Amino acid sequence: MEETIELVVTPVKKVFYNDESAYGIYGFDVGFEDYGKVRRNPYGNITAKGTMPELELEHKYVAVLKEYKDMKYGHGYIVESIKKEIPTTAEGQREFLKHLTSAKLVDSIFEAYPDTDVIQLIHNDEFDIDKVKGVGKVTYEKLKKKVEENLELQEALSWLGKYGIKYNMVVKLVKEFKSPLILIQQLEENPYLLTKVKGMGFIKTDSIALQMGVEHDSPHRIRACIVHCIEQENQSGNAYIKKQLLLQEAQGLLQLNRSVISKELMKFLNIEKSPIICIDEEKVSLTKIYKAEEYVADKLTSILYSSKEVANFDVEKFLKRYCKDNKVKLTEEQRTFFHRFAKYNVNFLIGYAGTGKSFMQKILLSMLQELKLKYRLLSPTGKAAKVLTRYTGVQASTIHRALAIHDSEDGQPSPIEEDVILVDESSMCDVYLVQQLLRAMTNPATRIIFIGDDFQLPSVQVGNFLFDCINSGIFPVTKLTQVFRQQEGGVLDVATNIRQQNSFVSSGVEGKVRFGTDMILHAVESAHIEDGYKYYYKRALTDYNPEDIMVLSPTRKGQLGVGEINRKLQEIVNPPNFFKKEHQVSRKDGDVIFRVGDYIMNVKNTYKLEVTPETFVDVFNGDTGKIVDIDKNNKVIIIDFDDCDGVPIKFEDIDKLMHCYGITIHKSQGSGAKVVIMITDKAHTFQINANLLYTGVTRTQERLVLLSQAKTINAGIKKVASMKRNSFLGQLIEERKQLEQSAA
């Protein structure tokens, strides 16, 4: 058996590295003291290859190597394991400890222990706190904990690094599993626990698990694949997957006999508190999704059936007085809504762009003030909440912020006790969010109104809340159909034509065409679209700030995807500058540079970020802000968000940030901008439909530029997205209705 050697090496050249396989070849220098242990090449160093994390050049590592001989290339080495060296010199240990505590404390420690291996001293609990000025028991325990965690982290990095798991992902995994040792112990037992962390999907995890020696028919493997197949359906918005389709998809991934998978599925279903559930022997769902839809059906129907009409209030008299005082007229559709509000505790107000939904909310707020009822205005995203605030003149907030779940010690939402809740942009609400909102409502007499546009895109998350409720035939639904200001011939007229699937431009049109006073269609070939959006963006900057301009694309990827759009617009708005700090990160679609002054969006809810030792804030999906500093020493980006300044985002969490000069049409839903530049190229034909076009066009507040080809637009208008999804909610609502009727 070939012997292995352990020695300190320094990578000096990356010959080859493959991210997918985590296989690399490096040239390493070795210390003079280890020359006798290795066969060096003509360059005076060694070449080693194998599965390993991507290494930092000129950093010291401890490697375990095995020699091999190649007939063509001669002697070389295979990397058995490799991890960063824990420093032993005083200078190296100083730098190591400065990452864990203050520089002042580190100086005090080395004054007391100038020629000692301080890290080993702390590790062995031989550190005398009485010798060090400013170190009490609490400070020492904190430092010791950080040192131990860092030493353990190196073990985890070494263990997981050989499977190609990079540093940032290891840090996320450690955070999820609470400690590096627990992480290693649990993954040795079940590697598929890796899938608990975003970025470690089943396909990637399965490859690692098989390398670790997991059997192909392992129950852990089959169960992880089953959950993966259900989650893939969830990503399409479906709450469940048909059992036979599940078995078919799992078989394709696992390459096992279907009967083996079916048998394991039945065992998985019968486990107490199983994460999956089977309904009607055919529909397989994650238990938490089914329970969420069940709760929403129960609570909403319960609120509806406990409705009591508003006492001692003449709705018609109020409306007549309001219209007279404000010199406005209401349609019969609009009047009907106010009467339904007074009668029922649950209402849905559905209206297309320009039908007066915001106008009606203002009237409703006036009615509530006259009734002396307390109310709360909510929306799924920060942008949508700001739009609602601007239209109504009343402060609105996101549902997440109102619930403040992560501010409570028990993880329960903050109670919502108001008499009336208005939820705007309800088409964006997923079933989990509605479940949390309904759980928070503690006032049994609360009235709740869901407001939305059923031609916009449904929630990107699981379920189809708005569609299922308004088509259940149980809840009062007021649908506004009359579009005002359509005769102006601009954005609203075009939006109405798109919704009605009427072409608004001839397919042969080329060049610039104006619609009303607020819209330009510039029909150009694909090769000129990039120049087009940059031209119109620069023109818009003469009258507007970057925050007032939104460039929309149907996709993230490609030359006309938002990733590339943001790179191009960053060069225009915030180009490189010697005096501006920046930080570069690698992503699947290329390198991204974050620079002081950049306009960015947070894309994942992040809780309890420390702004000051006494101040913690939550930052939600969709919150926007500007980068004001990049602190490379502490590895944080400092951002002034719209609602809070000086928020630190760690480098390890930087995947939660994206530039937002350009965003996808899906991501724009619920928000708006003074200027919208929208791209729909023929390369996007598969993605474009009337709903997507309508959603993008209706983000416009003042000016719209549509860069496309007339033929591409007309092809999209002919297609309407299917709003039907596989969900339980409609069926569950119907069951509750039948129970109520049988009990009556």
mmCIF file of C-alpha atoms in Angstrom, residues 5 27 69 93 118 134 139 226 327 361 379 399 433 436 455 521 616 619 632 651 661 668 707 742:
data_model
loop_
_atom_site.group_PDB
_atom_site.id
_atom_site.type_symbol
_atom_site.label_atom_id
_atom_site.label_comp_id
_atom_site.label_asym_id
_atom_site.label_seq_id
_atom_site.Cartn_x
_atom_site.Cartn_y
_atom_site.Cartn_z
ATOM 1 C CA ILE A 5 2.833 12.109 3.713
ATOM 2 C CA GLY A 27 1.669 23.566 -8.432
ATOM 3 C CA LYS A 69 4.039 7.819 -11.154
ATOM 4 C CA GLN A 93 -1.607 34.095 15.179
ATOM 5 C CA VAL A 118 -1.680 31.387 22.072
ATOM 6 C CA GLY A 134 -8.933 43.863 29.867
ATOM 7 C CA THR A 139 -14.626 38.044 27.229
ATOM 8 C CA ILE A 226 -39.130 12.091 -3.403
ATOM 9 C CA LYS A 327 -67.158 65.921 -7.215
ATOM 10 C CA GLN A 361 -59.488 52.279 -1.263
ATOM 11 C CA SER A 379 -48.999 44.469 0.907
ATOM 12 C CA ILE A 399 -47.232 41.706 5.675
ATOM 13 C CA LEU A 433 -48.037 34.248 3.816
ATOM 14 C CA GLN A 436 -49.388 33.622 8.814
ATOM 15 C CA PHE A 455 -54.832 39.148 -15.031
ATOM 16 C CA LEU A 521 -42.828 51.284 -28.927
ATOM 17 C CA PHE A 616 -31.468 45.149 15.146
ATOM 18 C CA VAL A 619 -34.668 43.339 5.788
ATOM 19 C CA LYS A 632 -13.278 44.442 3.687
ATOM 20 C CA PHE A 651 -19.954 38.898 2.437
ATOM 21 C CA TYR A 661 -31.299 48.929 -12.336
ATOM 22 C CA SER A 668 -41.438 43.965 -10.624
ATOM 23 C CA LEU A 707 -38.212 47.608 -27.012
ATOM 24 C CA SER A 742 -75.313 20.709 6.591
#
